Short mmCIF file of C-alpha atoms in Angstrom, two decimals:
data_model
loop_
_atom_site.label_atom_id
_atom_site.label_comp_id
_atom_site.label_asym_id
_atom_site.label_seq_id
_atom_site.Cartn_x
_atom_site.Cartn_y
_atom_site.Cartn_z
CA MET H 1 82.93 77.72 419.41
CA ALA H 2 86.33 79.40 419.84
CA VAL H 3 87.52 77.92 416.52
CA ALA H 4 84.45 79.23 414.71
CA VAL H 5 84.98 82.69 416.16
CA VAL H 6 88.60 82.70 415.08
CA LEU H 7 87.67 81.54 411.57
CA PHE H 8 85.02 84.21 411.36
CA LEU H 9 87.50 86.95 412.31
CA ILE H 10 90.08 85.69 409.78
CA MET H 11 87.58 85.59 406.93
CA GLY H 12 86.18 88.99 407.97
CA ALA H 13 89.68 90.39 407.50
CA LEU H 14 89.64 89.00 403.99
CA ALA H 15 86.15 90.19 403.03
CA GLY H 16 86.11 92.66 400.17
CA LEU H 17 89.57 91.64 398.91
CA LEU H 18 88.07 90.52 395.61
CA GLY H 19 84.92 92.57 395.81
CA GLY H 20 84.01 95.67 393.88
CA ASP H 21 82.98 96.27 390.26
CA GLY H 22 85.43 93.84 388.59
CA GLY H 23 87.87 96.64 387.82
CA SER H 24 91.08 96.27 385.94
CA ASP H 25 93.56 96.69 388.72
CA ALA H 26 94.34 95.42 392.18
CA ASP H 27 95.08 98.66 394.00
CA ASP H 28 94.72 97.13 397.48
CA ALA H 29 97.66 94.80 396.70
CA ARG H 30 99.97 97.45 395.30
CA GLY H 31 102.41 99.77 396.94
CA GLU H 32 101.50 103.39 397.67
CA GLY H 33 104.63 104.86 396.00
CA ASP H 34 104.54 102.89 392.80
CA PRO H 35 101.13 101.76 391.50
CA ALA H 36 102.80 98.99 389.46
CA ALA H 37 104.72 97.56 392.38
CA ILE H 38 103.44 94.55 394.22
CA GLU H 39 103.96 94.67 398.00
CA PRO H 40 104.61 91.22 399.45
CA LEU H 41 101.96 90.13 401.94
CA PRO H 42 103.28 89.72 405.44
CA GLU H 43 103.97 86.16 406.63
CA GLY H 44 100.90 84.69 408.26
CA HIS H 45 98.45 86.87 406.21
CA PRO H 46 95.16 84.86 406.00
CA ALA H 47 94.93 85.21 402.19
CA LEU H 48 98.15 83.15 401.95
CA ALA H 49 96.51 80.22 403.77
CA LEU H 50 93.88 79.79 401.02
CA ALA H 51 96.27 77.94 398.70
CA ARG H 52 95.71 74.24 399.39
CA ARG H 53 98.90 72.90 397.72
CA ASP H 54 97.47 69.37 397.84
CA ALA H 55 99.41 67.17 395.46
CA ASP H 56 96.28 64.93 395.07
CA ASP H 57 93.89 67.80 394.26
CA PRO H 58 92.29 66.95 390.88
CA LEU H 59 91.13 70.55 390.45
CA ALA H 60 94.70 71.82 390.52
CA LEU H 61 97.39 72.07 387.90
CA GLY H 62 101.16 72.37 388.45
CA ASP H 63 103.78 71.77 391.08
CA PRO H 64 102.35 71.88 394.65
CA ASP H 65 105.57 73.62 395.69
CA ALA H 66 105.54 76.25 392.94
CA PRO H 67 106.61 79.67 394.25
CA VAL H 68 103.32 81.24 392.98
CA VAL H 69 99.78 79.83 393.41
CA MET H 70 96.92 81.31 391.39
CA ILE H 71 93.42 80.53 392.68
CA GLU H 72 90.73 80.91 390.12
CA TYR H 73 87.04 81.41 391.04
CA SER H 74 84.89 80.60 388.00
CA ASP H 75 81.37 79.80 386.85
CA PHE H 76 80.96 77.48 383.82
CA GLN H 77 78.14 79.73 382.43
CA CYS H 78 80.42 82.82 382.59
CA ALA H 79 81.51 84.10 379.15
CA PHE H 80 84.41 86.05 380.64
CA CYS H 81 85.59 82.86 382.44
CA ALA H 82 85.54 81.07 379.07
CA MET H 83 87.51 83.91 377.55
CA HIS H 84 90.19 83.50 380.21
CA ALA H 85 90.16 79.75 379.83
CA ARG H 86 90.82 79.78 376.10
CA GLY H 87 93.33 82.65 376.15
CA THR H 88 95.27 83.89 379.15
CA ARG H 89 95.19 80.56 380.99
CA VAL H 90 96.76 78.70 378.06
CA GLU H 91 99.59 81.21 377.86
CA LEU H 92 100.18 81.05 381.66
CA ILE H 93 100.42 77.25 381.47
CA ASP H 94 103.02 77.42 378.64
CA GLU H 95 105.07 80.16 380.28
CA TYR H 96 104.88 79.35 383.99
CA VAL H 97 103.04 76.16 384.97
CA GLU H 98 105.18 73.91 382.75
CA GLN H 99 108.27 75.55 384.14
CA GLY H 100 107.25 74.74 387.74
CA LEU H 101 106.83 78.41 388.58
CA LEU H 102 103.08 78.58 388.83
CA ARG H 103 100.32 76.38 390.25
CA ILE H 104 96.63 76.92 389.36
CA GLU H 105 93.97 75.90 391.81
CA PHE H 106 90.34 76.04 390.58
CA ARG H 107 87.39 76.94 392.80
CA ASN H 108 83.82 76.47 391.70
CA PHE H 109 81.79 79.67 392.11
CA PRO H 110 78.40 78.91 390.48
CA ILE H 111 76.37 82.09 390.75
CA ASN H 112 74.25 81.91 387.57
CA GLY H 113 71.57 79.46 388.60
CA PRO H 114 70.81 75.73 388.45
CA GLU H 115 72.81 74.97 385.32
CA SER H 116 75.88 76.61 386.82
CA ASP H 117 75.50 74.48 389.93
CA ALA H 118 75.04 71.32 387.86
CA ALA H 119 78.10 72.13 385.81
CA ALA H 120 80.17 72.74 388.96
CA ARG H 121 79.13 69.44 390.52
CA ALA H 122 79.75 67.59 387.22
CA ALA H 123 83.21 69.21 386.87
CA TRP H 124 84.02 68.10 390.43
CA ALA H 125 82.80 64.55 389.64
CA ALA H 126 84.95 64.52 386.46
CA GLY H 127 87.88 65.37 388.67
CA GLN H 128 87.25 62.28 390.77
CA GLN H 129 87.95 60.30 387.61
CA GLY H 130 91.07 62.38 386.76
CA ARG H 131 89.41 64.36 383.98
CA PHE H 132 88.62 67.74 385.53
CA TRP H 133 90.87 69.87 383.28
CA GLU H 134 89.57 68.00 380.22
CA PHE H 135 86.01 68.74 381.27
CA TYR H 136 86.98 72.40 381.97
CA GLU H 137 88.43 72.82 378.49
CA VAL H 138 85.41 71.20 376.77
CA ALA H 139 82.94 73.20 378.79
CA PHE H 140 84.72 76.49 378.03
CA ALA H 141 85.50 75.70 374.42
CA GLN H 142 82.52 77.66 373.17
CA ASP H 143 80.41 80.45 374.63
CA THR H 144 76.71 79.67 375.12
CA HIS H 145 73.71 81.53 376.37
CA MET H 146 72.84 81.01 380.07
CA ASP H 147 70.36 78.28 380.78
CA SER H 148 70.69 77.00 377.23
CA GLY H 149 70.51 73.30 378.22
CA LYS H 150 74.25 72.88 377.80
CA TYR H 151 74.43 71.66 381.39
CA SER H 152 71.20 69.68 381.39
CA GLU H 153 71.52 65.96 382.13
CA GLU H 154 71.84 65.17 378.45
CA GLY H 155 74.27 68.03 377.87
CA LEU H 156 76.46 66.96 380.78
CA ARG H 157 76.57 63.39 379.46
CA GLU H 158 77.81 64.68 376.10
CA LEU H 159 80.43 66.97 377.72
CA ALA H 160 81.69 64.14 379.94
CA GLU H 161 82.04 61.86 376.92
CA GLU H 162 83.81 64.52 374.98
CA ALA H 163 86.13 65.08 377.95
CA GLY H 164 87.04 61.42 378.02
CA VAL H 165 85.52 60.64 381.41
CA PRO H 166 85.98 56.88 381.72
CA ASP H 167 82.60 56.16 383.46
CA VAL H 168 79.92 58.67 382.57
CA GLU H 169 77.25 56.94 384.55
CA ALA H 170 79.42 57.07 387.65
CA LEU H 171 79.89 60.77 387.03
CA MET H 172 76.17 61.32 386.94
CA VAL H 173 75.78 59.54 390.22
CA ALA H 174 78.76 61.29 391.86
CA MET H 175 77.60 64.77 390.89
CA GLU H 176 74.42 64.25 392.92
CA SER H 177 76.23 63.07 395.97
CA GLU H 178 76.48 64.90 399.24
CA GLU H 179 80.26 65.01 398.82
CA ALA H 180 79.88 66.89 395.48
CA GLY H 181 77.55 69.40 397.10
CA GLU H 182 79.84 69.98 400.01
CA ALA H 183 82.92 70.46 397.81
CA VAL H 184 81.20 72.98 395.55
CA GLY H 185 79.62 74.73 398.53
CA ARG H 186 83.05 74.98 400.27
CA ASP H 187 84.55 76.67 397.19
CA ALA H 188 81.60 79.04 396.81
CA GLU H 189 81.68 79.97 400.48
CA GLU H 190 85.39 80.76 400.27
CA ALA H 191 84.65 83.06 397.36
CA MET H 192 81.81 84.84 399.11
CA ASP H 193 83.87 85.26 402.30
CA LEU H 194 86.48 86.95 400.19
CA GLY H 195 83.88 89.34 398.86
CA VAL H 196 83.96 87.97 395.28
CA VAL H 197 80.98 89.37 393.40
CA SER H 198 81.63 88.13 389.90
CA PRO H 199 83.73 85.52 388.15
CA PRO H 200 86.36 85.13 387.05
CA SER H 201 88.34 86.40 389.95
CA PHE H 202 91.84 85.39 390.96
CA LEU H 203 94.25 85.38 393.89
CA LEU H 204 98.02 85.22 393.10
CA ASN H 205 99.82 84.47 396.36
CA GLY H 206 96.99 86.40 397.96
CA HIS H 207 97.01 89.32 395.52
CA PRO H 208 93.75 89.94 393.71
CA LEU H 209 93.06 90.26 389.99
CA ARG H 210 89.43 90.64 388.92
CA GLY H 211 87.93 89.81 385.55
CA ALA H 212 89.28 88.35 382.28
CA ARG H 213 92.43 90.49 382.37
CA PRO H 214 95.02 90.61 379.55
CA VAL H 215 97.83 88.11 380.05
CA GLU H 216 100.26 91.01 380.49
CA GLU H 217 98.60 91.90 383.80
CA PHE H 218 99.07 88.35 385.06
CA ARG H 219 102.68 88.26 383.88
CA ASP H 220 103.39 91.50 385.70
CA THR H 221 102.05 90.20 388.96
CA ILE H 222 103.59 86.74 388.64
CA ASP H 223 107.06 88.05 387.65
CA GLN H 224 107.14 90.41 390.62
CA LEU H 225 106.04 87.58 392.98
CA LEU H 226 108.73 85.27 391.51
CA GLU H 227 111.34 88.01 391.98
CA ALA H 228 110.24 88.47 395.58
CA ALA H 229 110.41 84.72 396.17
CA ASP H 230 114.05 84.67 395.01
CA GLU H 231 115.10 87.38 397.46
#
């Protein structure tokens, strides 16, 4: 009981960090004197503990020891998530991830109904066969209308095949497993505890960015966090 109470208090302190109307800035993570300056979070801040840094995490990309970790909360039926995936994310990988400076950790946040939930579980299952990011890229390659059938059983089979999942039948079984439901639920609960109301939303070393922001905004935050890490 004591552990549960402590966890509740920690997450309560985080609630609202990524809430709001999906605005373009992250005022609560910026200094009072200079609105463009990132104030480092104090050591032990609960937002810093959300980065898993697990070298075996199939839903993560980049060096587990990278100085900056970006957590992405996304829904596979979200057009703005797809916009980020095809644009800003690609540039960040080229400029920071491949240099060992940034790690990206994905969290499923399926808020748009049954097809979003099915896509999240299928993406997790693809990750168990080492093909999460390939599934991610195929799923976000084109925008579709919600509940279009893209993430129906037939649609998921096609996506898994296109993503190069070695055993599609095993994926279809795994996505219906209790383990898949728990993994997706854990990610979604983390997002809700933070106060996330719409995807995509991001934490960069605990600092929030909401929405499919221009790559310049990510660069600004990442560069300041890298500079602070060197001090």
